Amino acid sequence: MTRNLLVIGSATPRMMDQFSKMFTVHFAEQGRTLAPALAGKADQIVAVSTYGDRGIGRDLIAALPNLEIISSYGVGYDGIDVQAAIDRGIMVTHTPNVLNADVANTAIMLMLAVSRRLVVDDAYVRAGRWAREGAAPLRRSIEGKKVGILGLGRIGETIAEKLQVFDCEVVYHSRNPKPEVSYEYYGNLVMMAGDCDYLVVVTPGGSATRKLVGREVIEALGPEGTLINIARGTVVDEAELVAALQDGRLGAAGLDVFENEPHVPEALFAMENVVLTPHVGSATEETRRAMGDLVVENIVRFFNEGKAVTPVPECRGM
Ligand code: NAP
């Protein structure tokens, strides 16, 4: 009997080729409830392929009585109710490391784009203003600046390494210091923000980090400071961020993630000191292929060898 797999959201053609060799594949739009058309198949579904934001909630997990593995596309898994999975002995996997380089590149791309006003200057040329009005204004360099990384994990460390090329002074804040790195550790996020030119946010999302970057942190970063968020929109208090940018209490921002994606506060659209990208941190052909391959490999190895490749930390002992 072929096994059944539920794809929540979508899967790439390359992933589908692999899935269809092993499974009968079904689709669901989102990870909260099961569509009535699938109700009769619920007890045959043994694997779920999902991704960070769609995730899978407790109700849908409960509706799949024979589910054995949830394989997620992406490193962040804040959309998955991991505790509900663990309560049922269901394995949860994600795709760490393969995306470190491109997500780090996105952070640095945003730092450069904001500081050098790349988008503004591009528009200046396209509008014919260079020829009419002359040279564009001078911009700020990222060379030699002090960069505070909030969350020096896999991606945070990759950003720190890449910033050495720009002679940046890297410091960091997380809940625990990392004795193995030489960057200065700040136990206090507000103090770090106050000392830095850039604050790069790269923690997981979820309740533990909700609005970690609030008014106090934003004001400490200040009118000369730049906030880069490539983590999750929920980590930054978005209303405070918009207000601080409007009042000049924060200098600039580069944002890849937002509280209510794909909806972005329209107040940001007119700001020249802000660069916005549509949650594309890992969105290159190369990295997305590697992520898809790991989603498939986790499922294949789990069923063939009884062991997944990259379980989320909470499932490592399973
Ligand atoms: P990771 O290796 O687990 O690193 C996370 C870091 O955040 C750790 O240093 C951790 O240190 C710190 N942290 C966790 N909770 C914290 C808290 N409450 N306060 C302060 N620091 C905290 O994860 P990663 O692989 O680098 O990925 C990080 C996140 O990037 C993902 O979870 C995802 O949300 C985001 N991401 C975004 C994109 C995108 O497209 N924009 C792509 C990939 C990933 P401690 O445990 O010591 O606190």
PDB file of N, CA and C in Angstrom, residues 11-107:
ATOM      1  N   ALA A  11       4.929  22.684  -3.080  1.00  0.00           N
ATOM      2  CA  ALA A  11       6.255  22.063  -3.137  1.00  0.00           C
ATOM      3  C   ALA A  11       6.787  22.308  -4.539  1.00  0.00           C
ATOM      4  N   THR A  12       8.115  22.355  -4.678  1.00  0.00           N
ATOM      5  CA  THR A  12       8.693  22.621  -5.992  1.00  0.00           C
ATOM      6  C   THR A  12       8.513  21.375  -6.884  1.00  0.00           C
ATOM      7  N   PRO A  13       8.593  21.544  -8.210  1.00  0.00           N
ATOM      8  CA  PRO A  13       8.498  20.376  -9.095  1.00  0.00           C
ATOM      9  C   PRO A  13       9.535  19.314  -8.744  1.00  0.00           C
ATOM     10  N   ARG A  14      10.746  19.755  -8.376  1.00  0.00           N
ATOM     11  CA  ARG A  14      11.807  18.802  -8.009  1.00  0.00           C
ATOM     12  C   ARG A  14      11.409  17.999  -6.749  1.00  0.00           C
ATOM     13  N   MET A  15      10.812  18.671  -5.767  1.00  0.00           N
ATOM     14  CA  MET A  15      10.336  17.962  -4.575  1.00  0.00           C
ATOM     15  C   MET A  15       9.198  17.010  -4.946  1.00  0.00           C
ATOM     16  N   MET A  16       8.301  17.492  -5.804  1.00  0.00           N
ATOM     17  CA  MET A  16       7.145  16.666  -6.184  1.00  0.00           C
ATOM     18  C   MET A  16       7.584  15.392  -6.906  1.00  0.00           C
ATOM     19  N   ASP A  17       8.630  15.508  -7.746  1.00  0.00           N
ATOM     20  CA  ASP A  17       9.155  14.313  -8.431  1.00  0.00           C
ATOM     21  C   ASP A  17       9.527  13.253  -7.414  1.00  0.00           C
ATOM     22  N   GLN A  18      10.213  13.677  -6.349  1.00  0.00           N
ATOM     23  CA  GLN A  18      10.660  12.737  -5.316  1.00  0.00           C
ATOM     24  C   GLN A  18       9.485  12.215  -4.494  1.00  0.00           C
ATOM     25  N   PHE A  19       8.619  13.137  -4.089  1.00  0.00           N
ATOM     26  CA  PHE A  19       7.471  12.729  -3.265  1.00  0.00           C
ATOM     27  C   PHE A  19       6.625  11.691  -3.992  1.00  0.00           C
ATOM     28  N   SER A  20       6.395  11.929  -5.293  1.00  0.00           N
ATOM     29  CA  SER A  20       5.463  11.049  -5.998  1.00  0.00           C
ATOM     30  C   SER A  20       6.038   9.657  -6.236  1.00  0.00           C
ATOM     31  N   LYS A  21       7.372   9.490  -6.077  1.00  0.00           N
ATOM     32  CA  LYS A  21       7.950   8.135  -6.164  1.00  0.00           C
ATOM     33  C   LYS A  21       7.578   7.310  -4.945  1.00  0.00           C
ATOM     34  N   MET A  22       7.327   7.981  -3.852  1.00  0.00           N
ATOM     35  CA  MET A  22       7.159   7.297  -2.567  1.00  0.00           C
ATOM     36  C   MET A  22       5.750   7.375  -1.996  1.00  0.00           C
ATOM     37  N   PHE A  23       5.016   8.411  -2.422  1.00  0.00           N
ATOM     38  CA  PHE A  23       3.740   8.703  -1.751  1.00  0.00           C
ATOM     39  C   PHE A  23       2.622   8.991  -2.748  1.00  0.00           C
ATOM     40  N   THR A  24       1.402   8.808  -2.282  1.00  0.00           N
ATOM     41  CA  THR A  24       0.269   9.482  -2.898  1.00  0.00           C
ATOM     42  C   THR A  24       0.198  10.842  -2.236  1.00  0.00           C
ATOM     43  N   VAL A  25       0.193  11.898  -3.065  1.00  0.00           N
ATOM     44  CA  VAL A  25       0.336  13.252  -2.508  1.00  0.00           C
ATOM     45  C   VAL A  25      -1.007  13.985  -2.518  1.00  0.00           C
ATOM     46  N   HIS A  26      -1.307  14.615  -1.392  1.00  0.00           N
ATOM     47  CA  HIS A  26      -2.490  15.466  -1.258  1.00  0.00           C
ATOM     48  C   HIS A  26      -2.041  16.879  -0.917  1.00  0.00           C
ATOM     49  N   PHE A  27      -2.914  17.844  -1.134  1.00  0.00           N
ATOM     50  CA  PHE A  27      -2.546  19.244  -0.852  1.00  0.00           C
ATOM     51  C   PHE A  27      -3.547  19.894   0.103  1.00  0.00           C
ATOM     52  N   ALA A  28      -3.028  20.777   0.938  1.00  0.00           N
ATOM     53  CA  ALA A  28      -3.893  21.612   1.785  1.00  0.00           C
ATOM     54  C   ALA A  28      -3.382  23.039   1.667  1.00  0.00           C
ATOM     55  N   GLU A  29      -4.298  23.992   1.690  1.00  0.00           N
ATOM     56  CA  GLU A  29      -3.927  25.402   1.558  1.00  0.00           C
ATOM     57  C   GLU A  29      -3.152  25.894   2.773  1.00  0.00           C
ATOM     58  N   GLN A  30      -3.632  25.523   3.936  1.00  0.00           N
ATOM     59  CA  GLN A  30      -3.012  26.032   5.172  1.00  0.00           C
ATOM     60  C   GLN A  30      -2.959  24.917   6.212  1.00  0.00           C
ATOM     61  N   GLY A  31      -2.241  25.223   7.299  1.00  0.00           N
ATOM     62  CA  GLY A  31      -1.939  24.170   8.271  1.00  0.00           C
ATOM     63  C   GLY A  31      -2.820  24.167   9.504  1.00  0.00           C
ATOM     64  N   ARG A  32      -4.053  24.646   9.382  1.00  0.00           N
ATOM     65  CA  ARG A  32      -4.892  24.706  10.588  1.00  0.00           C
ATOM     66  C   ARG A  32      -5.963  23.604  10.610  1.00  0.00           C
ATOM     67  N   THR A  33      -6.693  23.466   9.488  1.00  0.00           N
ATOM     68  CA  THR A  33      -7.751  22.447   9.463  1.00  0.00           C
ATOM     69  C   THR A  33      -7.652  21.650   8.165  1.00  0.00           C
ATOM     70  N   LEU A  34      -8.305  20.492   8.171  1.00  0.00           N
ATOM     71  CA  LEU A  34      -8.266  19.636   6.986  1.00  0.00           C
ATOM     72  C   LEU A  34      -9.479  19.939   6.105  1.00  0.00           C
ATOM     73  N   ALA A  35      -9.237  20.130   4.798  1.00  0.00           N
ATOM     74  CA  ALA A  35     -10.345  20.384   3.881  1.00  0.00           C
ATOM     75  C   ALA A  35     -11.288  19.180   3.894  1.00  0.00           C
ATOM     76  N   PRO A  36     -12.611  19.424   3.798  1.00  0.00           N
ATOM     77  CA  PRO A  36     -13.576  18.317   3.840  1.00  0.00           C
ATOM     78  C   PRO A  36     -13.236  17.221   2.827  1.00  0.00           C
ATOM     79  N   ALA A  37     -12.710  17.604   1.642  1.00  0.00           N
ATOM     80  CA  ALA A  37     -12.397  16.613   0.605  1.00  0.00           C
ATOM     81  C   ALA A  37     -11.354  15.604   1.076  1.00  0.00           C
ATOM     82  N   LEU A  38     -10.559  15.993   2.078  1.00  0.00           N
ATOM     83  CA  LEU A  38      -9.485  15.104   2.539  1.00  0.00           C
ATOM     84  C   LEU A  38      -9.870  14.315   3.791  1.00  0.00           C
ATOM     85  N   ALA A  39     -11.039  14.605   4.334  1.00  0.00           N
ATOM     86  CA  ALA A  39     -11.413  14.000   5.617  1.00  0.00           C
ATOM     87  C   ALA A  39     -11.330  12.478   5.564  1.00  0.00           C
ATOM     88  N   GLY A  40     -11.747  11.877   4.456  1.00  0.00           N
ATOM     89  CA  GLY A  40     -11.737  10.420   4.332  1.00  0.00           C
ATOM     90  C   GLY A  40     -10.333   9.828   4.256  1.00  0.00           C
ATOM     91  N   LYS A  41      -9.349  10.681   3.963  1.00  0.00           N
ATOM     92  CA  LYS A  41      -7.967  10.204   3.809  1.00  0.00           C
ATOM     93  C   LYS A  41      -7.138  10.449   5.069  1.00  0.00           C
ATOM     94  N   ALA A  42      -7.717  11.143   6.043  1.00  0.00           N
ATOM     95  CA  ALA A  42      -6.929  11.619   7.189  1.00  0.00           C
ATOM     96  C   ALA A  42      -6.127  10.505   7.849  1.00  0.00           C
ATOM     97  N   ASP A  43      -6.720   9.324   7.989  1.00  0.00           N
ATOM     98  CA  ASP A  43      -6.000   8.267   8.721  1.00  0.00           C
ATOM     99  C   ASP A  43      -4.923   7.589   7.868  1.00  0.00           C
ATOM    100  N   GLN A  44      -4.853   7.946   6.574  1.00  0.00           N
ATOM    101  CA  GLN A  44      -3.796   7.356   5.718  1.00  0.00           C
ATOM    102  C   GLN A  44      -2.564   8.254   5.614  1.00  0.00           C
ATOM    103  N   ILE A  45      -2.678   9.481   6.087  1.00  0.00           N
ATOM    104  CA  ILE A  45      -1.557  10.436   5.932  1.00  0.00           C
ATOM    105  C   ILE A  45      -0.518  10.197   7.024  1.00  0.00           C
ATOM    106  N   VAL A  46       0.707   9.868   6.574  1.00  0.00           N
ATOM    107  CA  VAL A  46       1.781   9.564   7.528  1.00  0.00           C
ATOM    108  C   VAL A  46       2.861  10.647   7.545  1.00  0.00           C
ATOM    109  N   ALA A  47       2.860  11.522   6.528  1.00  0.00           N
ATOM    110  CA  ALA A  47       3.897  12.551   6.463  1.00  0.00           C
ATOM    111  C   ALA A  47       3.282  13.869   6.002  1.00  0.00           C
ATOM    112  N   VAL A  48       3.830  14.961   6.520  1.00  0.00           N
ATOM    113  CA  VAL A  48       3.409  16.303   6.108  1.00  0.00           C
ATOM    114  C   VAL A  48       4.645  17.066   5.648  1.00  0.00           C
ATOM    115  N   SER A  49       4.517  17.747   4.514  1.00  0.00           N
ATOM    116  CA  SER A  49       5.543  18.680   4.065  1.00  0.00           C
ATOM    117  C   SER A  49       4.934  20.074   4.193  1.00  0.00           C
ATOM    118  N   THR A  50       5.604  20.933   4.977  1.00  0.00           N
ATOM    119  CA  THR A  50       5.057  22.273   5.177  1.00  0.00           C
ATOM    120  C   THR A  50       6.195  23.264   5.193  1.00  0.00           C
ATOM    121  N   TYR A  51       5.900  24.522   5.461  1.00  0.00           N
ATOM    122  CA  TYR A  51       6.989  25.482   5.614  1.00  0.00           C
ATOM    123  C   TYR A  51       6.667  26.500   6.680  1.00  0.00           C
ATOM    124  N   GLY A  52       7.782  27.173   7.121  1.00  0.00           N
ATOM    125  CA  GLY A  52       7.773  28.068   8.274  1.00  0.00           C
ATOM    126  C   GLY A  52       6.459  28.747   8.597  1.00  0.00           C
ATOM    127  N   ASP A  53       5.968  29.622   7.704  1.00  0.00           N
ATOM    128  CA  ASP A  53       4.821  30.434   8.106  1.00  0.00           C
ATOM    129  C   ASP A  53       3.494  29.681   8.049  1.00  0.00           C
ATOM    130  N   ARG A  54       3.296  28.787   7.063  1.00  0.00           N
ATOM    131  CA  ARG A  54       2.037  28.021   7.041  1.00  0.00           C
ATOM    132  C   ARG A  54       2.013  27.044   8.208  1.00  0.00           C
ATOM    133  N   GLY A  55       3.172  26.417   8.455  1.00  0.00           N
ATOM    134  CA  GLY A  55       3.311  25.537   9.604  1.00  0.00           C
ATOM    135  C   GLY A  55       2.268  24.443   9.649  1.00  0.00           C
ATOM    136  N   ILE A  56       1.950  24.020  10.855  1.00  0.00           N
ATOM    137  CA  ILE A  56       0.839  23.101  11.090  1.00  0.00           C
ATOM    138  C   ILE A  56       0.460  23.254  12.557  1.00  0.00           C
ATOM    139  N   GLY A  57      -0.837  23.413  12.792  1.00  0.00           N
ATOM    140  CA  GLY A  57      -1.315  23.670  14.148  1.00  0.00           C
ATOM    141  C   GLY A  57      -1.799  22.413  14.843  1.00  0.00           C
ATOM    142  N   ARG A  58      -2.111  22.563  16.127  1.00  0.00           N
ATOM    143  CA  ARG A  58      -2.519  21.425  16.967  1.00  0.00           C
ATOM    144  C   ARG A  58      -3.758  20.715  16.409  1.00  0.00           C
ATOM    145  N   ASP A  59      -4.735  21.494  15.890  1.00  0.00           N
ATOM    146  CA  ASP A  59      -5.985  20.891  15.412  1.00  0.00           C
ATOM    147  C   ASP A  59      -5.747  19.975  14.219  1.00  0.00           C
ATOM    148  N   LEU A  60      -4.895  20.425  13.293  1.00  0.00           N
ATOM    149  CA  LEU A  60      -4.643  19.588  12.112  1.00  0.00           C
ATOM    150  C   LEU A  60      -3.811  18.356  12.493  1.00  0.00           C
ATOM    151  N   ILE A  61      -2.858  18.548  13.392  1.00  0.00           N
ATOM    152  CA  ILE A  61      -2.074  17.393  13.868  1.00  0.00           C
ATOM    153  C   ILE A  61      -3.033  16.370  14.486  1.00  0.00           C
ATOM    154  N   ALA A  62      -3.978  16.866  15.273  1.00  0.00           N
ATOM    155  CA  ALA A  62      -4.938  15.964  15.937  1.00  0.00           C
ATOM    156  C   ALA A  62      -5.825  15.251  14.914  1.00  0.00           C
ATOM    157  N   ALA A  63      -6.060  15.901  13.767  1.00  0.00           N
ATOM    158  CA  ALA A  63      -6.947  15.305  12.747  1.00  0.00           C
ATOM    159  C   ALA A  63      -6.242  14.235  11.913  1.00  0.00           C
ATOM    160  N   LEU A  64      -4.923  14.065  12.115  1.00  0.00           N
ATOM    161  CA  LEU A  64      -4.151  13.082  11.333  1.00  0.00           C
ATOM    162  C   LEU A  64      -3.629  11.997  12.301  1.00  0.00           C
ATOM    163  N   PRO A  65      -4.421  10.962  12.565  1.00  0.00           N
ATOM    164  CA  PRO A  65      -4.099  10.037  13.663  1.00  0.00           C
ATOM    165  C   PRO A  65      -2.857   9.186  13.419  1.00  0.00           C
ATOM    166  N   ASN A  66      -2.441   9.027  12.150  1.00  0.00           N
ATOM    167  CA  ASN A  66      -1.277   8.170  11.874  1.00  0.00           C
ATOM    168  C   ASN A  66      -0.062   8.955  11.369  1.00  0.00           C
ATOM    169  N   LEU A  67      -0.080  10.251  11.633  1.00  0.00           N
ATOM    170  CA  LEU A  67       1.036  11.096  11.194  1.00  0.00           C
ATOM    171  C   LEU A  67       2.311  10.713  11.943  1.00  0.00           C
ATOM    172  N   GLU A  68       3.438  10.585  11.195  1.00  0.00           N
ATOM    173  CA  GLU A  68       4.719  10.197  11.816  1.00  0.00           C
ATOM    174  C   GLU A  68       5.772  11.288  11.710  1.00  0.00           C
ATOM    175  N   ILE A  69       5.710  12.106  10.638  1.00  0.00           N
ATOM    176  CA  ILE A  69       6.753  13.125  10.464  1.00  0.00           C
ATOM    177  C   ILE A  69       6.188  14.391   9.823  1.00  0.00           C
ATOM    178  N   ILE A  70       6.657  15.531  10.325  1.00  0.00           N
ATOM    179  CA  ILE A  70       6.374  16.844   9.726  1.00  0.00           C
ATOM    180  C   ILE A  70       7.718  17.385   9.261  1.00  0.00           C
ATOM    181  N   SER A  71       7.879  17.553   7.948  1.00  0.00           N
ATOM    182  CA  SER A  71       9.147  18.028   7.392  1.00  0.00           C
ATOM    183  C   SER A  71       8.933  19.447   6.876  1.00  0.00           C
ATOM    184  N   SER A  72       9.635  20.397   7.459  1.00  0.00           N
ATOM    185  CA  SER A  72       9.396  21.809   7.138  1.00  0.00           C
ATOM    186  C   SER A  72      10.505  22.388   6.264  1.00  0.00           C
ATOM    187  N   TYR A  73      10.087  23.217   5.331  1.00  0.00           N
ATOM    188  CA  TYR A  73      10.965  23.891   4.360  1.00  0.00           C
ATOM    189  C   TYR A  73      11.317  25.243   4.949  1.00  0.00           C
ATOM    190  N   GLY A  74      12.537  25.385   5.458  1.00  0.00           N
ATOM    191  CA  GLY A  74      12.924  26.615   6.151  1.00  0.00           C
ATOM    192  C   GLY A  74      13.511  26.254   7.499  1.00  0.00           C
ATOM    193  N   VAL A  75      14.282  27.183   8.063  1.00  0.00           N
ATOM    194  CA  VAL A  75      14.903  26.880   9.361  1.00  0.00           C
ATOM    195  C   VAL A  75      13.993  27.289  10.509  1.00  0.00           C
ATOM    196  N   GLY A  76      13.269  28.399  10.354  1.00  0.00           N
ATOM    197  CA  GLY A  76      12.334  28.839  11.393  1.00  0.00           C
ATOM    198  C   GLY A  76      11.106  27.948  11.360  1.00  0.00           C
ATOM    199  N   TYR A  77      10.638  27.542  12.542  1.00  0.00           N
ATOM    200  CA  TYR A  77       9.478  26.642  12.561  1.00  0.00           C
ATOM    201  C   TYR A  77       8.435  27.141  13.550  1.00  0.00           C
ATOM    202  N   ASP A  78       8.366  28.474  13.697  1.00  0.00           N
ATOM    203  CA  ASP A  78       7.433  29.073  14.646  1.00  0.00           C
ATOM    204  C   ASP A  78       5.969  28.831  14.271  1.00  0.00           C
ATOM    205  N   GLY A  79       5.691  28.459  13.015  1.00  0.00           N
ATOM    206  CA  GLY A  79       4.310  28.164  12.614  1.00  0.00           C
ATOM    207  C   GLY A  79       3.883  26.740  12.942  1.00  0.00           C
ATOM    208  N   ILE A  80       4.813  25.921  13.422  1.00  0.00           N
ATOM    209  CA  ILE A  80       4.495  24.517  13.719  1.00  0.00           C
ATOM    210  C   ILE A  80       4.279  24.353  15.219  1.00  0.00           C
ATOM    211  N   ASP A  81       3.200  23.694  15.605  1.00  0.00           N
ATOM    212  CA  ASP A  81       2.988  23.421  17.019  1.00  0.00           C
ATOM    213  C   ASP A  81       3.819  22.184  17.388  1.00  0.00           C
ATOM    214  N   VAL A  82       5.103  22.449  17.699  1.00  0.00           N
ATOM    215  CA  VAL A  82       6.046  21.344  17.953  1.00  0.00           C
ATOM    216  C   VAL A  82       5.615  20.537  19.176  1.00  0.00           C
ATOM    217  N   GLN A  83       5.090  21.230  20.191  1.00  0.00           N
ATOM    218  CA  GLN A  83       4.695  20.496  21.403  1.00  0.00           C
ATOM    219  C   GLN A  83       3.570  19.510  21.083  1.00  0.00           C
ATOM    220  N   ALA A  84       2.623  19.945  20.235  1.00  0.00           N
ATOM    221  CA  ALA A  84       1.525  19.036  19.871  1.00  0.00           C
ATOM    222  C   ALA A  84       2.078  17.824  19.137  1.00  0.00           C
ATOM    223  N   ALA A  85       3.117  18.028  18.316  1.00  0.00           N
ATOM    224  CA  ALA A  85       3.740  16.898  17.603  1.00  0.00           C
ATOM    225  C   ALA A  85       4.451  15.983  18.589  1.00  0.00           C
ATOM    226  N   ILE A  86       5.249  16.562  19.478  1.00  0.00           N
ATOM    227  CA  ILE A  86       6.001  15.751  20.447  1.00  0.00           C
ATOM    228  C   ILE A  86       5.044  14.949  21.335  1.00  0.00           C
ATOM    229  N   ASP A  87       3.946  15.559  21.726  1.00  0.00           N
ATOM    230  CA  ASP A  87       2.955  14.855  22.567  1.00  0.00           C
ATOM    231  C   ASP A  87       2.486  13.572  21.905  1.00  0.00           C
ATOM    232  N   ARG A  88       2.521  13.557  20.559  1.00  0.00           N
ATOM    233  CA  ARG A  88       2.071  12.370  19.810  1.00  0.00           C
ATOM    234  C   ARG A  88       3.249  11.533  19.302  1.00  0.00           C
ATOM    235  N   GLY A  89       4.475  11.910  19.640  1.00  0.00           N
ATOM    236  CA  GLY A  89       5.655  11.173  19.170  1.00  0.00           C
ATOM    237  C   GLY A  89       5.941  11.397  17.696  1.00  0.00           C
ATOM    238  N   ILE A  90       5.483  12.536  17.155  1.00  0.00           N
ATOM    239  CA  ILE A  90       5.693  12.847  15.724  1.00  0.00           C
ATOM    240  C   ILE A  90       7.006  13.615  15.567  1.00  0.00           C
ATOM    241  N   MET A  91       7.830  13.171  14.633  1.00  0.00           N
ATOM    242  CA  MET A  91       9.111  13.831  14.333  1.00  0.00           C
ATOM    243  C   MET A  91       8.864  15.146  13.590  1.00  0.00           C
ATOM    244  N   VAL A  92       9.590  16.204  13.961  1.00  0.00           N
ATOM    245  CA  VAL A  92       9.532  17.482  13.227  1.00  0.00           C
ATOM    246  C   VAL A  92      10.946  17.813  12.747  1.00  0.00           C
ATOM    247  N   THR A  93      11.072  18.124  11.454  1.00  0.00           N
ATOM    248  CA  THR A  93      12.388  18.472  10.903  1.00  0.00           C
ATOM    249  C   THR A  93      12.320  19.845  10.221  1.00  0.00           C
ATOM    250  N   HIS A  94      13.494  20.447  10.044  1.00  0.00           N
ATOM    251  CA  HIS A  94      13.595  21.741   9.354  1.00  0.00           C
ATOM    252  C   HIS A  94      14.860  21.738   8.484  1.00  0.00           C
ATOM    253  N   THR A  95      15.205  22.890   7.888  1.00  0.00           N
ATOM    254  CA  THR A  95      16.343  22.905   6.948  1.00  0.00           C
ATOM    255  C   THR A  95      17.401  23.932   7.366  1.00  0.00           C
ATOM    256  N   PRO A  96      18.112  23.667   8.464  1.00  0.00           N
ATOM    257  CA  PRO A  96      19.156  24.608   8.898  1.00  0.00           C
ATOM    258  C   PRO A  96      20.393  24.535   8.011  1.00  0.00           C
ATOM    259  N   ASN A  97      21.261  25.501   8.157  1.00  0.00           N
ATOM    260  CA  ASN A  97      22.609  25.563   7.557  1.00  0.00           C
ATOM    261  C   ASN A  97      22.650  25.773   6.053  1.00  0.00           C
ATOM    262  N   VAL A  98      21.849  25.025   5.275  1.00  0.00           N
ATOM    263  CA  VAL A  98      21.948  25.156   3.813  1.00  0.00           C
ATOM    264  C   VAL A  98      21.582  26.568   3.339  1.00  0.00           C
ATOM    265  N   LEU A  99      20.897  27.326   4.199  1.00  0.00           N
ATOM    266  CA  LEU A  99      20.483  28.679   3.805  1.00  0.00           C
ATOM    267  C   LEU A  99      21.312  29.777   4.462  1.00  0.00           C
ATOM    268  N   ASN A 100      22.271  29.402   5.316  1.00  0.00           N
ATOM    269  CA  ASN A 100      23.018  30.428   6.074  1.00  0.00           C
ATOM    270  C   ASN A 100      23.602  31.510   5.168  1.00  0.00           C
ATOM    271  N   ALA A 101      24.300  31.084   4.106  1.00  0.00           N
ATOM    272  CA  ALA A 101      25.039  32.049   3.281  1.00  0.00           C
ATOM    273  C   ALA A 101      24.099  33.045   2.621  1.00  0.00           C
ATOM    274  N   ASP A 102      23.020  32.548   2.015  1.00  0.00           N
ATOM    275  CA  ASP A 102      22.146  33.483   1.293  1.00  0.00           C
ATOM    276  C   ASP A 102      21.348  34.386   2.231  1.00  0.00           C
ATOM    277  N   VAL A 103      20.950  33.867   3.389  1.00  0.00           N
ATOM    278  CA  VAL A 103      20.217  34.737   4.325  1.00  0.00           C
ATOM    279  C   VAL A 103      21.169  35.808   4.868  1.00  0.00           C
ATOM    280  N   ALA A 104      22.417  35.390   5.161  1.00  0.00           N
ATOM    281  CA  ALA A 104      23.422  36.369   5.608  1.00  0.00           C
ATOM    282  C   ALA A 104      23.654  37.411   4.510  1.00  0.00           C
ATOM    283  N   ASN A 105      23.723  36.948   3.264  1.00  0.00           N
ATOM    284  CA  ASN A 105      23.907  37.894   2.149  1.00  0.00           C
ATOM    285  C   ASN A 105      22.747  38.890   2.090  1.00  0.00           C
ATOM    286  N   THR A 106      21.540  38.414   2.384  1.00  0.00           N
ATOM    287  CA  THR A 106      20.373  39.314   2.370  1.00  0.00           C
ATOM    288  C   THR A 106      20.530  40.402   3.430  1.00  0.00           C
ATOM    289  N   ALA A 107      21.010  40.013   4.608  1.00  0.00           N
ATOM    290  CA  ALA A 107      21.206  41.006   5.681  1.00  0.00           C
ATOM    291  C   ALA A 107      22.208  42.075   5.231  1.00  0.00           C
TER     292      ALA A 107
END
